[in-house]
């Protein structure tokens, strides 16, 4: 029973500390002073590789080549397959 109470006490203490830190953090963000600040914003535009149209064209061509190669298979092979059935007549009774 003492172990249960000790665990409960530790949980309560850590919960109290967490709430205190959250309160301090929210108070630190509250600004009541009337100071003026100037902000300079610079924007740079970068294009990513997948927004370029040539990437999509090259990707489509490569995909088309792969699909054609897979569906074509090994059609250049001229091997014929023949099934041979062997009959054993020695088991017949005459």
CSV table of C-alpha atoms in Angstrom, one decimal:
chain,number,residue,atom,x,y,z
A,1,UNK,CA,0.0,0.0,0.0
A,2,UNK,CA,2.9,2.3,0.8
A,3,UNK,CA,4.4,1.7,-2.7
A,4,UNK,CA,1.1,2.6,-4.3
A,5,UNK,CA,1.0,5.9,-2.3
A,6,UNK,CA,4.6,6.7,-3.2
A,7,UNK,CA,3.9,6.2,-6.9
A,8,UNK,CA,0.8,8.3,-6.7
A,9,UNK,CA,2.7,11.0,-4.9
A,10,UNK,CA,5.5,11.1,-7.6
A,11,UNK,CA,2.9,11.3,-10.3
A,12,UNK,CA,1.2,14.2,-8.6
A,13,UNK,CA,4.5,16.0,-8.1
A,14,UNK,CA,5.6,15.6,-11.7
A,15,UNK,CA,2.1,16.8,-12.9
A,16,UNK,CA,2.4,19.8,-10.7
A,17,UNK,CA,5.9,20.6,-12.1
A,18,UNK,CA,4.6,20.2,-15.7
A,19,UNK,CA,1.7,22.6,-15.1
A,20,UNK,CA,4.1,25.1,-13.5
A,21,UNK,CA,6.4,25.0,-16.5
A,22,UNK,CA,3.5,25.5,-18.9
A,23,UNK,CA,2.4,28.5,-16.9
A,24,UNK,CA,5.8,30.1,-17.0
A,25,UNK,CA,6.0,29.5,-20.7
A,26,UNK,CA,2.7,31.2,-21.3
A,27,UNK,CA,3.6,34.1,-19.1
A,28,UNK,CA,6.9,34.6,-20.9
A,29,UNK,CA,5.1,34.9,-24.2
A,30,UNK,CA,2.8,37.7,-23.0
A,31,UNK,CA,4.2,41.0,-24.2
A,32,UNK,CA,2.7,44.2,-22.6
A,33,UNK,CA,5.5,46.6,-23.5
A,34,UNK,CA,5.0,49.1,-26.3
A,35,UNK,CA,8.3,48.7,-28.1
A,36,UNK,CA,8.4,49.0,-31.8
A,37,UNK,CA,10.3,46.6,-33.9
A,38,UNK,CA,11.0,46.5,-37.6
A,39,UNK,CA,11.0,43.3,-39.5
A,40,UNK,CA,12.7,42.7,-42.8
A,41,UNK,CA,11.4,39.7,-44.8
A,42,UNK,CA,13.2,38.3,-47.7
A,43,UNK,CA,11.7,35.6,-49.9
A,44,UNK,CA,13.5,33.2,-52.1
A,45,UNK,CA,11.8,31.0,-54.6
A,46,UNK,CA,13.2,27.6,-55.3
A,47,UNK,CA,11.7,25.1,-57.6
A,48,UNK,CA,11.9,21.4,-56.7
A,49,UNK,CA,12.9,18.8,-59.2
A,50,UNK,CA,9.4,17.3,-59.6
A,51,UNK,CA,7.8,20.5,-60.8
A,52,UNK,CA,9.9,20.6,-63.9
A,53,UNK,CA,8.1,19.2,-67.0
A,54,UNK,CA,11.1,17.5,-68.5
A,55,UNK,CA,11.3,15.2,-65.5
A,56,UNK,CA,7.8,14.0,-66.1
A,57,UNK,CA,8.5,13.4,-69.8
A,58,UNK,CA,11.6,11.4,-69.1
A,59,UNK,CA,9.9,9.5,-66.3
A,60,UNK,CA,7.0,8.6,-68.6
A,61,UNK,CA,9.4,7.4,-71.4
A,62,UNK,CA,11.3,5.2,-69.0
A,63,UNK,CA,8.1,3.8,-67.6
A,64,UNK,CA,6.8,3.0,-71.1
A,65,UNK,CA,10.1,1.3,-72.0
A,66,UNK,CA,9.9,-0.9,-68.8
A,67,UNK,CA,6.3,-1.8,-69.5
A,68,UNK,CA,7.0,-2.8,-73.1
A,69,UNK,CA,10.1,-4.8,-72.0
A,70,UNK,CA,8.1,-6.7,-69.4
A,71,UNK,CA,5.1,-7.5,-71.6
A,72,UNK,CA,7.2,-8.5,-74.6
A,73,UNK,CA,8.8,-11.3,-72.7
A,74,UNK,CA,11.2,-13.6,-74.5
A,75,UNK,CA,9.6,-13.6,-77.9
A,76,UNK,CA,12.9,-14.1,-79.8
A,77,UNK,CA,13.1,-17.7,-78.6
A,78,UNK,CA,12.4,-20.3,-81.4
A,79,UNK,CA,12.3,-23.3,-79.1
A,80,UNK,CA,9.4,-25.6,-79.7
A,81,UNK,CA,8.0,-27.8,-77.0
A,82,UNK,CA,6.8,-31.3,-77.6
A,83,UNK,CA,5.1,-33.6,-75.1
A,84,UNK,CA,6.1,-37.3,-75.4
A,85,UNK,CA,3.9,-39.9,-73.8
A,86,UNK,CA,5.4,-43.3,-73.2
A,87,UNK,CA,3.1,-46.2,-73.1
A,88,UNK,CA,4.3,-49.4,-71.5
A,89,UNK,CA,2.5,-52.4,-73.1
A,90,UNK,CA,4.3,-55.0,-71.0
A,91,UNK,CA,1.6,-55.0,-68.3
A,92,UNK,CA,-1.0,-56.2,-70.7
A,93,UNK,CA,-2.3,-59.7,-70.4
A,94,UNK,CA,-2.9,-61.5,-73.7
